[in-house]
């Protein structure tokens, strides 16, 4: 220190002072919510991994409390929050564990619900929780993706590696090229025939459309038969007559009905046959 100039010494002390002041400010900020002011509410999470006591509780990025305790209860993480007495939480408030910064520091995020919902009493519970996508989950997903890619690459290398694999790959490529050349040659050699086939299909489709249009308009024998009301009425009358005759026969009316429904006549016919 004796070799440093006065300006350098002053600079060092200023830097040290700023560091100490910042540290004390952080400590005092944390101690503020450790006092007995405010009220406690509890919330259950499936996992509170990385969440520590005394971290902040925030609404819309504004600190409104601190995490008082993190406990295990019935297989779930019980997190007790101490909330500023000036902040009133509604029963439909949603809680989640957020991640801050590159280091992934955890804190509790609250999202207020409807202003018409009743207030949570001191010692009450936040029922609604959401699982936020944090850095740990993202890293796990990326790890699984990387593992799958590595497995796929290794399998491909095992199949295609060596002289046999290279020969198989070359054979596949050659076969695909041969098929493409054959198709191309076939199209070129039969180009005129293909054009005729396409033209015939187009003409056939146009003919079908024309016939269908004529039938719908009642033109031609089929069109008149389908669209003429007299024909339809005659067919309906014929069907009604046949139905009536069948019913009479089933009831035993008329000569044929009596003949078919008379047991003696039926027995006589059977014995004769």
Short mmCIF file of C-alpha atoms in Angstrom, two decimals:
data_model
loop_
_atom_site.label_atom_id
_atom_site.label_comp_id
_atom_site.label_asym_id
_atom_site.label_seq_id
_atom_site.Cartn_x
_atom_site.Cartn_y
_atom_site.Cartn_z
CA UNK A 1 0.00 0.00 0.00
CA UNK A 2 2.93 2.37 0.70
CA UNK A 3 3.95 2.22 -2.96
CA UNK A 4 0.51 3.34 -4.15
CA UNK A 5 -0.26 6.93 -4.89
CA UNK A 6 -2.81 8.85 -2.87
CA UNK A 7 -5.31 8.68 -5.75
CA UNK A 8 -4.94 4.90 -5.98
CA UNK A 9 -5.40 4.47 -2.23
CA UNK A 10 -8.54 6.62 -2.32
CA UNK A 11 -9.87 4.58 -5.25
CA UNK A 12 -9.28 1.28 -3.44
CA UNK A 13 -11.05 2.51 -0.30
CA UNK A 14 -13.97 3.84 -2.38
CA UNK A 15 -14.40 0.48 -4.12
CA UNK A 16 -14.21 -1.39 -0.80
CA UNK A 17 -16.71 1.05 0.69
CA UNK A 18 -19.14 0.54 -2.18
CA UNK A 19 -18.89 -3.24 -1.83
CA UNK A 20 -19.51 -3.07 1.92
CA UNK A 21 -22.40 -0.65 1.45
CA UNK A 22 -24.01 -2.87 -1.18
CA UNK A 23 -23.64 -5.94 1.01
CA UNK A 24 -25.13 -4.18 4.04
CA UNK A 25 -28.01 -2.88 1.92
CA UNK A 26 -28.81 -6.41 0.79
CA UNK A 27 -28.63 -7.73 4.33
CA UNK A 28 -30.81 -4.96 5.70
CA UNK A 29 -33.30 -5.53 2.91
CA UNK A 30 -33.56 -9.18 3.83
CA UNK A 31 -33.84 -8.43 7.52
CA UNK A 32 -36.75 -6.11 6.88
CA UNK A 33 -39.13 -8.98 6.14
CA UNK A 34 -37.73 -11.16 8.91
CA UNK A 35 -39.36 -8.93 11.48
CA UNK A 36 -42.76 -9.73 12.94
CA UNK A 37 -44.60 -7.34 10.65
CA UNK A 38 -46.80 -8.64 7.86
CA UNK A 39 -48.70 -11.91 7.80
CA UNK A 40 -48.00 -15.49 6.75
CA UNK A 41 -49.68 -17.60 4.08
CA UNK A 42 -48.79 -21.10 2.95
CA UNK A 43 -48.60 -22.70 -0.46
CA UNK A 44 -47.87 -26.27 -1.59
CA UNK A 45 -45.65 -27.10 -4.57
CA UNK A 46 -44.94 -30.49 -6.13
CA UNK A 47 -41.28 -29.48 -6.11
CA UNK A 48 -39.45 -26.55 -4.51
CA UNK A 49 -36.03 -27.57 -5.79
CA UNK A 50 -33.53 -24.74 -5.39
CA UNK A 51 -35.91 -22.54 -3.39
CA UNK A 52 -34.34 -21.28 -0.17
CA UNK A 53 -35.60 -19.44 2.87
CA UNK A 54 -35.45 -15.63 2.86
CA UNK A 55 -35.69 -15.27 -0.93
CA UNK A 56 -38.08 -12.68 -2.29
CA UNK A 57 -41.78 -12.98 -3.06
CA UNK A 58 -42.80 -10.73 -5.95
CA UNK A 59 -45.91 -9.44 -7.69
CA UNK A 60 -45.34 -7.93 -11.13
CA UNK A 61 -41.61 -7.65 -10.37
CA UNK A 62 -42.16 -5.79 -7.08
CA UNK A 63 -41.05 -7.43 -3.84
CA UNK A 64 -43.99 -7.92 -1.48
CA UNK A 65 -42.57 -10.46 0.96
CA UNK A 66 -40.09 -13.18 1.75
CA UNK A 67 -40.03 -16.95 1.98
CA UNK A 68 -40.21 -17.74 5.68
CA UNK A 69 -39.87 -21.54 5.65
CA UNK A 70 -39.54 -24.43 3.21
CA UNK A 71 -40.80 -27.71 4.68
CA UNK A 72 -41.79 -31.20 3.53
CA UNK A 73 -45.38 -32.24 4.23
CA UNK A 74 -47.17 -35.31 2.85
CA UNK A 75 -44.73 -35.65 -0.03
CA UNK A 76 -45.09 -32.04 -1.12
CA UNK A 77 -43.08 -28.89 -0.50
CA UNK A 78 -44.82 -26.60 2.00
CA UNK A 79 -43.61 -23.04 1.49
CA UNK A 80 -44.60 -20.44 4.08
CA UNK A 81 -44.56 -16.86 2.82
CA UNK A 82 -44.43 -13.70 4.93
CA UNK A 83 -46.31 -10.98 3.05
CA UNK A 84 -46.16 -7.23 3.66
CA UNK A 85 -49.21 -6.12 5.67
CA UNK A 86 -49.96 -3.45 3.05
CA UNK A 87 -50.41 -6.12 0.35
CA UNK A 88 -53.75 -7.95 0.30
CA UNK A 89 -53.86 -11.29 -1.49
CA UNK A 90 -57.03 -12.65 -3.07
CA UNK A 91 -58.07 -16.29 -2.82
CA UNK A 92 -57.65 -16.79 -6.57
CA UNK A 93 -54.02 -15.60 -6.54
CA UNK A 94 -51.63 -17.92 -8.40
CA UNK A 95 -48.18 -18.86 -7.12
CA UNK A 96 -45.21 -20.25 -9.00
CA UNK A 97 -41.46 -20.61 -8.55
CA UNK A 98 -39.52 -18.38 -10.90
CA UNK A 99 -35.89 -18.39 -11.98
CA UNK A 100 -33.77 -15.27 -12.07
CA UNK A 101 -30.58 -14.66 -14.02
CA UNK A 102 -28.04 -17.01 -15.55
CA UNK A 103 -27.28 -18.64 -12.19
CA UNK A 104 -30.91 -19.67 -11.84
CA UNK A 105 -31.70 -18.10 -8.45
CA UNK A 106 -35.20 -19.14 -7.38
CA UNK A 107 -37.91 -16.88 -5.98
CA UNK A 108 -41.71 -16.98 -5.61
CA UNK A 109 -43.92 -15.25 -8.16
CA UNK A 110 -47.49 -14.26 -7.29
CA UNK A 111 -50.12 -13.27 -9.85
CA UNK A 112 -53.15 -11.51 -8.40
CA UNK A 113 -56.57 -12.69 -9.49
CA UNK A 114 -59.91 -10.93 -9.62
CA UNK A 115 -60.48 -7.92 -7.40
CA UNK A 116 -63.92 -9.34 -6.61
CA UNK A 117 -62.49 -12.49 -5.01
CA UNK A 118 -62.40 -12.64 -1.19
CA UNK A 119 -59.16 -11.95 0.68
CA UNK A 120 -56.88 -14.64 2.07
CA UNK A 121 -56.86 -14.49 5.86
CA UNK A 122 -53.53 -14.56 7.77
CA UNK A 123 -52.42 -18.17 8.00
CA UNK A 124 -54.52 -19.06 4.95
CA UNK A 125 -53.46 -21.02 1.90
CA UNK A 126 -52.80 -20.16 -1.73
CA UNK A 127 -54.58 -22.95 -3.59
CA UNK A 128 -53.71 -22.23 -7.22
CA UNK A 129 -50.14 -23.00 -8.29
CA UNK A 130 -48.53 -23.14 -11.72
CA UNK A 131 -45.37 -24.90 -12.79
CA UNK A 132 -43.07 -22.48 -14.55
CA UNK A 133 -40.47 -23.68 -17.04
CA UNK A 134 -37.24 -23.12 -15.15
CA UNK A 135 -33.60 -23.53 -16.06
CA UNK A 136 -33.40 -27.02 -14.52
CA UNK A 137 -36.33 -28.31 -16.59
CA UNK A 138 -34.92 -26.74 -19.72
CA UNK A 139 -31.51 -28.29 -19.13
CA UNK A 140 -33.13 -31.70 -18.52
CA UNK A 141 -35.02 -31.47 -21.81
CA UNK A 142 -31.91 -30.37 -23.69
CA UNK A 143 -29.97 -33.21 -22.06
CA UNK A 144 -32.54 -35.76 -23.25
CA UNK A 145 -32.48 -34.30 -26.76
CA UNK A 146 -28.68 -34.43 -26.85
CA UNK A 147 -28.74 -38.02 -25.59
CA UNK A 148 -31.23 -39.07 -28.28
CA UNK A 149 -29.17 -37.37 -31.00
CA UNK A 150 -26.05 -39.10 -29.74
CA UNK A 151 -27.79 -42.50 -29.75
CA UNK A 152 -29.14 -41.92 -33.27
CA UNK A 153 -25.74 -40.83 -34.54
CA UNK A 154 -24.04 -43.83 -32.96
CA UNK A 155 -26.61 -46.23 -34.44
CA UNK A 156 -26.22 -44.69 -37.88
CA UNK A 157 -22.45 -44.92 -37.59
CA UNK A 158 -22.68 -48.60 -36.58
CA UNK A 159 -24.94 -49.40 -39.53
CA UNK A 160 -23.04 -47.41 -42.14
CA UNK A 161 -19.57 -47.73 -40.71
CA UNK A 162 -16.96 -49.91 -42.34
CA UNK A 163 -16.67 -51.15 -45.89
CA UNK A 164 -19.94 -53.12 -45.74
CA UNK A 165 -21.92 -50.07 -44.60
CA UNK A 166 -20.40 -47.88 -47.28
CA UNK A 167 -21.19 -50.51 -49.91
CA UNK A 168 -24.82 -50.73 -48.69
CA UNK A 169 -25.22 -46.97 -48.78
CA UNK A 170 -23.70 -46.81 -52.26
CA UNK A 171 -26.04 -49.60 -53.41
CA UNK A 172 -29.10 -47.73 -52.08
CA UNK A 173 -28.07 -44.54 -53.84
CA UNK A 174 -27.41 -46.43 -57.09
CA UNK A 175 -30.81 -48.16 -56.89
CA UNK A 176 -32.63 -44.87 -56.34
CA UNK A 177 -30.78 -43.33 -59.26
CA UNK A 178 -31.65 -46.30 -61.49
CA UNK A 179 -35.35 -46.04 -60.57
CA UNK A 180 -35.36 -42.32 -61.33
CA UNK A 181 -33.69 -42.90 -64.70
CA UNK A 182 -36.18 -45.67 -65.57
CA UNK A 183 -39.16 -43.47 -64.75
CA UNK A 184 -37.73 -40.61 -66.74
CA UNK A 185 -37.06 -42.86 -69.75
CA UNK A 186 -40.56 -44.39 -69.55
CA UNK A 187 -42.19 -40.98 -69.51
CA UNK A 188 -40.14 -39.80 -72.47
CA UNK A 189 -40.82 -42.94 -74.54
CA UNK A 190 -44.57 -42.92 -73.85
CA UNK A 191 -45.11 -39.20 -73.79
CA UNK A 192 -47.64 -39.24 -76.66
CA UNK A 193 -49.60 -42.13 -75.13
CA UNK A 194 -49.73 -40.39 -71.76
CA UNK A 195 -51.03 -37.24 -73.43
CA UNK A 196 -53.76 -39.29 -75.18
CA UNK A 197 -54.74 -41.01 -71.92
CA UNK A 198 -55.02 -37.69 -70.12
CA UNK A 199 -57.07 -36.25 -72.99
CA UNK A 200 -59.41 -39.29 -72.98
CA UNK A 201 -59.91 -39.01 -69.23
CA UNK A 202 -60.71 -35.34 -69.58
CA UNK A 203 -63.19 -36.07 -72.40
CA UNK A 204 -64.81 -38.89 -70.41
CA UNK A 205 -65.22 -36.61 -67.40
CA UNK A 206 -66.82 -33.93 -69.58
CA UNK A 207 -69.24 -36.52 -71.05
CA UNK A 208 -70.28 -37.71 -67.59
CA UNK A 209 -70.93 -34.13 -66.53
CA UNK A 210 -73.03 -33.53 -69.65
CA UNK A 211 -75.12 -36.67 -69.09
CA UNK A 212 -75.67 -35.78 -65.45
CA UNK A 213 -76.76 -32.27 -66.44
CA UNK A 214 -79.28 -33.63 -68.99
CA UNK A 215 -80.72 -36.07 -66.45
CA UNK A 216 -81.16 -33.28 -63.92
CA UNK A 217 -82.93 -31.17 -66.57
CA UNK A 218 -85.29 -34.07 -67.42
CA UNK A 219 -83.91 -34.60 -70.91
CA UNK A 220 -83.77 -38.04 -72.50
CA UNK A 221 -85.57 -41.22 -71.46
CA UNK A 222 -83.82 -41.59 -68.11
CA UNK A 223 -84.22 -37.89 -67.34
CA UNK A 224 -87.96 -37.99 -68.14
CA UNK A 225 -88.42 -41.18 -66.16
CA UNK A 226 -86.72 -39.76 -63.08
CA UNK A 227 -88.09 -36.21 -63.23
CA UNK A 228 -91.62 -36.75 -64.62
CA UNK A 229 -94.19 -36.51 -61.84
CA UNK A 230 -96.73 -38.78 -63.59
CA UNK A 231 -94.18 -41.58 -63.80
CA UNK A 232 -93.31 -41.22 -60.15
CA UNK A 233 -96.99 -41.20 -59.18
CA UNK A 234 -97.65 -44.30 -61.29
CA UNK A 235 -94.75 -46.12 -59.65
CA UNK A 236 -95.99 -45.12 -56.22
CA UNK A 237 -99.50 -46.30 -57.13
CA UNK A 238 -98.18 -49.62 -58.38
CA UNK A 239 -96.18 -50.16 -55.21
CA UNK A 240 -99.22 -49.28 -53.09
CA UNK A 241 -101.36 -51.80 -55.02
CA UNK A 242 -98.77 -54.54 -54.58
CA UNK A 243 -98.61 -53.79 -50.86
CA UNK A 244 -102.40 -53.98 -50.56
CA UNK A 245 -102.54 -57.30 -52.43
CA UNK A 246 -99.81 -58.77 -50.23
CA UNK A 247 -101.64 -57.70 -47.06
CA UNK A 248 -104.89 -59.29 -48.30
CA UNK A 249 -103.09 -62.54 -49.09
CA UNK A 250 -101.52 -62.57 -45.62
CA UNK A 251 -104.97 -62.04 -44.05
CA UNK A 252 -106.39 -64.93 -46.09
CA UNK A 253 -108.68 -62.80 -48.22
CA UNK A 254 -109.48 -63.73 -51.80
CA UNK A 255 -108.95 -67.05 -53.54
CA UNK A 256 -105.17 -66.99 -53.39
CA UNK A 257 -105.22 -65.88 -49.75
CA UNK A 258 -107.60 -68.66 -48.74
CA UNK A 259 -105.62 -71.17 -50.74
CA UNK A 260 -102.30 -70.25 -49.13
CA UNK A 261 -103.65 -69.90 -45.60
CA UNK A 262 -105.88 -72.99 -45.52
CA UNK A 263 -104.07 -75.72 -43.58
CA UNK A 264 -105.97 -78.61 -45.23
CA UNK A 265 -105.09 -77.33 -48.69
CA UNK A 266 -101.44 -76.99 -47.69
CA UNK A 267 -101.38 -80.53 -46.24
CA UNK A 268 -103.04 -81.91 -49.38
CA UNK A 269 -100.47 -80.22 -51.59
CA UNK A 270 -97.62 -81.52 -49.42
CA UNK A 271 -98.94 -85.09 -49.53
CA UNK A 272 -99.41 -84.84 -53.28
CA UNK A 273 -95.83 -83.63 -53.76
#
